[in-house]
Amino acid sequence: FLDITVVGFTGGSVILPCSSVEHDLKPQDINVAWRDKDSEAVYDLINGEAFLEQQFQWYKNRTQTFPDEYRRGNFSVKLINLTHTDAGEFNCFITHSSDSKSDSKRQIVWLVINGV
């Protein structure tokens, strides 16, 4: 899995990168789970569709994805209105419908927040 560091600024926004090495994906065959350092739900895609019922309150209305990019294997999340509390580890788990749970691909993104 990959380990990436991203730097953001208080009040700004940042892209938390996550992508699959497989391309020409059928989004409906993909599940993606973004989790923060406390294992809270940041953003979930179930069968290629946003599933935000379990999204942690802290991230409500602060996350965006790029649906046009799913087919290319890009499941990055944009996090807006950053605060120091956002700093830390984020995990992106990509699971193909044909994979077992243990086959999910994990990518770690470290978010560093700088004050303005």
PDB file of C-alpha atoms in Angstrom:
ATOM      1  CA  PHE A   1       0.000   0.000   0.000  1.00  0.00           C
ATOM      2  CA  LEU A   2       1.034   3.591  -0.418  1.00  0.00           C
ATOM      3  CA  ASP A   3       1.890   6.136   2.230  1.00  0.00           C
ATOM      4  CA  ILE A   4       1.383   9.769   1.146  1.00  0.00           C
ATOM      5  CA  THR A   5       1.762  13.075   2.999  1.00  0.00           C
ATOM      6  CA  VAL A   6      -0.418  16.044   2.056  1.00  0.00           C
ATOM      7  CA  VAL A   7      -0.105  19.562   3.457  1.00  0.00           C
ATOM      8  CA  GLY A   8      -3.088  21.845   3.921  1.00  0.00           C
ATOM      9  CA  PHE A   9      -3.726  25.206   5.540  1.00  0.00           C
ATOM     10  CA  THR A  10      -6.252  26.255   8.173  1.00  0.00           C
ATOM     11  CA  GLY A  11      -9.456  27.345   6.408  1.00  0.00           C
ATOM     12  CA  GLY A  12      -8.294  25.943   3.074  1.00  0.00           C
ATOM     13  CA  SER A  13      -9.004  22.696   1.273  1.00  0.00           C
ATOM     14  CA  VAL A  14      -6.927  19.698   0.335  1.00  0.00           C
ATOM     15  CA  ILE A  15      -7.209  16.633  -1.882  1.00  0.00           C
ATOM     16  CA  LEU A  16      -6.664  13.343  -0.082  1.00  0.00           C
ATOM     17  CA  PRO A  17      -5.448  11.104  -2.914  1.00  0.00           C
ATOM     18  CA  CYS A  18      -6.591   7.532  -3.341  1.00  0.00           C
ATOM     19  CA  SER A  19      -6.514   5.531  -6.538  1.00  0.00           C
ATOM     20  CA  SER A  20      -6.700   1.993  -7.784  1.00  0.00           C
ATOM     21  CA  VAL A  21      -4.010   0.566 -10.039  1.00  0.00           C
ATOM     22  CA  GLU A  22      -6.790  -1.019 -12.064  1.00  0.00           C
ATOM     23  CA  HIS A  23      -8.323   1.129 -14.784  1.00  0.00           C
ATOM     24  CA  ASP A  24     -11.504   0.811 -16.859  1.00  0.00           C
ATOM     25  CA  LEU A  25     -13.336  -0.022 -13.663  1.00  0.00           C
ATOM     26  CA  LYS A  26     -17.056  -0.407 -13.428  1.00  0.00           C
ATOM     27  CA  PRO A  27     -17.888   1.964 -10.564  1.00  0.00           C
ATOM     28  CA  GLN A  28     -20.812  -0.224  -9.565  1.00  0.00           C
ATOM     29  CA  ASP A  29     -18.301  -2.995  -8.720  1.00  0.00           C
ATOM     30  CA  ILE A  30     -16.281  -0.812  -6.344  1.00  0.00           C
ATOM     31  CA  ASN A  31     -16.627  -0.020  -2.660  1.00  0.00           C
ATOM     32  CA  VAL A  32     -14.426   2.648  -1.110  1.00  0.00           C
ATOM     33  CA  ALA A  33     -14.209   3.465   2.594  1.00  0.00           C
ATOM     34  CA  TRP A  34     -12.358   6.536   3.829  1.00  0.00           C
ATOM     35  CA  ARG A  35     -11.605   6.534   7.578  1.00  0.00           C
ATOM     36  CA  ASP A  36      -9.847   9.056   9.782  1.00  0.00           C
ATOM     37  CA  LYS A  37      -7.342   8.479  12.585  1.00  0.00           C
ATOM     38  CA  ASP A  38     -10.193   7.576  14.959  1.00  0.00           C
ATOM     39  CA  SER A  39     -11.759   5.150  12.433  1.00  0.00           C
ATOM     40  CA  GLU A  40     -14.657   7.553  11.892  1.00  0.00           C
ATOM     41  CA  ALA A  41     -16.331   7.485   8.475  1.00  0.00           C
ATOM     42  CA  VAL A  42     -15.086  10.329   6.275  1.00  0.00           C
ATOM     43  CA  TYR A  43     -16.681   9.203   3.003  1.00  0.00           C
ATOM     44  CA  ASP A  44     -18.058   5.914   1.694  1.00  0.00           C
ATOM     45  CA  LEU A  45     -18.796   4.731  -1.811  1.00  0.00           C
ATOM     46  CA  ILE A  46     -20.954   1.638  -2.082  1.00  0.00           C
ATOM     47  CA  ASN A  47     -21.190   0.175  -5.582  1.00  0.00           C
ATOM     48  CA  GLY A  48     -19.828   3.452  -6.922  1.00  0.00           C
ATOM     49  CA  GLU A  49     -22.492   5.599  -5.215  1.00  0.00           C
ATOM     50  CA  ALA A  50     -22.000   8.002  -2.311  1.00  0.00           C
ATOM     51  CA  PHE A  51     -23.225   6.428   0.918  1.00  0.00           C
ATOM     52  CA  LEU A  52     -23.173   9.104   3.604  1.00  0.00           C
ATOM     53  CA  GLU A  53     -25.654   7.764   6.159  1.00  0.00           C
ATOM     54  CA  GLN A  54     -22.783   6.727   8.437  1.00  0.00           C
ATOM     55  CA  GLN A  55     -20.585   9.745   7.699  1.00  0.00           C
ATOM     56  CA  PHE A  56     -19.172  11.217  10.902  1.00  0.00           C
ATOM     57  CA  GLN A  57     -20.825  14.555  11.746  1.00  0.00           C
ATOM     58  CA  TRP A  58     -17.462  16.365  11.647  1.00  0.00           C
ATOM     59  CA  TYR A  59     -17.204  15.708   7.890  1.00  0.00           C
ATOM     60  CA  LYS A  60     -20.776  16.583   6.895  1.00  0.00           C
ATOM     61  CA  ASN A  61     -20.803  19.143   4.048  1.00  0.00           C
ATOM     62  CA  ARG A  62     -16.990  19.220   4.050  1.00  0.00           C
ATOM     63  CA  THR A  63     -16.201  16.400   1.623  1.00  0.00           C
ATOM     64  CA  GLN A  64     -16.407  16.068  -2.146  1.00  0.00           C
ATOM     65  CA  THR A  65     -15.410  13.314  -4.536  1.00  0.00           C
ATOM     66  CA  PHE A  66     -14.952  13.205  -8.282  1.00  0.00           C
ATOM     67  CA  PRO A  67     -17.520  10.785  -9.766  1.00  0.00           C
ATOM     68  CA  ASP A  68     -16.219  11.354 -13.306  1.00  0.00           C
ATOM     69  CA  GLU A  69     -12.893   9.923 -12.138  1.00  0.00           C
ATOM     70  CA  TYR A  70     -14.171   6.675 -10.582  1.00  0.00           C
ATOM     71  CA  ARG A  71     -13.928   4.800 -13.868  1.00  0.00           C
ATOM     72  CA  ARG A  72     -10.229   5.726 -13.997  1.00  0.00           C
ATOM     73  CA  GLY A  73      -9.726   4.377 -10.496  1.00  0.00           C
ATOM     74  CA  ASN A  74      -9.486   7.777  -8.791  1.00  0.00           C
ATOM     75  CA  PHE A  75     -11.336   7.797  -5.458  1.00  0.00           C
ATOM     76  CA  SER A  76      -9.698  10.879  -3.980  1.00  0.00           C
ATOM     77  CA  VAL A  77     -11.640  13.039  -1.531  1.00  0.00           C
ATOM     78  CA  LYS A  78     -11.519  16.814  -1.272  1.00  0.00           C
ATOM     79  CA  LEU A  79     -11.750  18.030   2.314  1.00  0.00           C
ATOM     80  CA  ILE A  80     -12.731  21.688   2.699  1.00  0.00           C
ATOM     81  CA  ASN A  81     -12.647  24.269   5.499  1.00  0.00           C
ATOM     82  CA  LEU A  82      -9.649  22.618   7.184  1.00  0.00           C
ATOM     83  CA  THR A  83      -8.915  22.971  10.888  1.00  0.00           C
ATOM     84  CA  HIS A  84      -6.007  21.755  13.008  1.00  0.00           C
ATOM     85  CA  THR A  85      -8.277  18.958  14.233  1.00  0.00           C
ATOM     86  CA  ASP A  86      -8.206  17.411  10.750  1.00  0.00           C
ATOM     87  CA  ALA A  87      -4.466  16.706  10.934  1.00  0.00           C
ATOM     88  CA  GLY A  88      -3.388  13.089  11.101  1.00  0.00           C
ATOM     89  CA  GLU A  89      -3.861   9.784   9.390  1.00  0.00           C
ATOM     90  CA  PHE A  90      -6.560   8.991   6.825  1.00  0.00           C
ATOM     91  CA  ASN A  91      -7.080   5.528   5.375  1.00  0.00           C
ATOM     92  CA  CYS A  92      -8.632   4.716   2.038  1.00  0.00           C
ATOM     93  CA  PHE A  93      -9.807   1.129   1.516  1.00  0.00           C
ATOM     94  CA  ILE A  94     -10.738   0.063  -2.017  1.00  0.00           C
ATOM     95  CA  THR A  95     -12.607  -3.212  -2.380  1.00  0.00           C
ATOM     96  CA  HIS A  96     -13.688  -4.710  -5.697  1.00  0.00           C
ATOM     97  CA  SER A  97     -16.946  -6.641  -5.527  1.00  0.00           C
ATOM     98  CA  SER A  98     -15.086  -9.780  -6.605  1.00  0.00           C
ATOM     99  CA  ASP A  99     -12.563  -9.417  -3.759  1.00  0.00           C
ATOM    100  CA  SER A 100     -12.982 -10.765  -0.296  1.00  0.00           C
ATOM    101  CA  LYS A 101     -12.847  -8.217   2.534  1.00  0.00           C
ATOM    102  CA  SER A 102      -9.220  -9.138   3.241  1.00  0.00           C
ATOM    103  CA  ASP A 103      -8.285  -8.240  -0.349  1.00  0.00           C
ATOM    104  CA  SER A 104      -9.109  -4.568   0.021  1.00  0.00           C
ATOM    105  CA  LYS A 105      -6.332  -2.214  -1.028  1.00  0.00           C
ATOM    106  CA  ARG A 106      -5.304   0.233   1.661  1.00  0.00           C
ATOM    107  CA  GLN A 107      -3.718   3.611   1.150  1.00  0.00           C
ATOM    108  CA  ILE A 108      -2.608   5.852   3.986  1.00  0.00           C
ATOM    109  CA  VAL A 109      -2.667   9.629   3.662  1.00  0.00           C
ATOM    110  CA  TRP A 110      -1.037  11.783   6.346  1.00  0.00           C
ATOM    111  CA  LEU A 111      -2.556  15.238   6.550  1.00  0.00           C
ATOM    112  CA  VAL A 112      -0.406  18.035   7.928  1.00  0.00           C
ATOM    113  CA  ILE A 113      -2.164  21.342   8.706  1.00  0.00           C
ATOM    114  CA  ASN A 114      -0.222  24.597   8.712  1.00  0.00           C
ATOM    115  CA  GLY A 115      -1.670  27.738  10.263  1.00  0.00           C
ATOM    116  CA  VAL A 116      -1.980  30.853   8.124  1.00  0.00           C
TER     117      VAL A 116
END
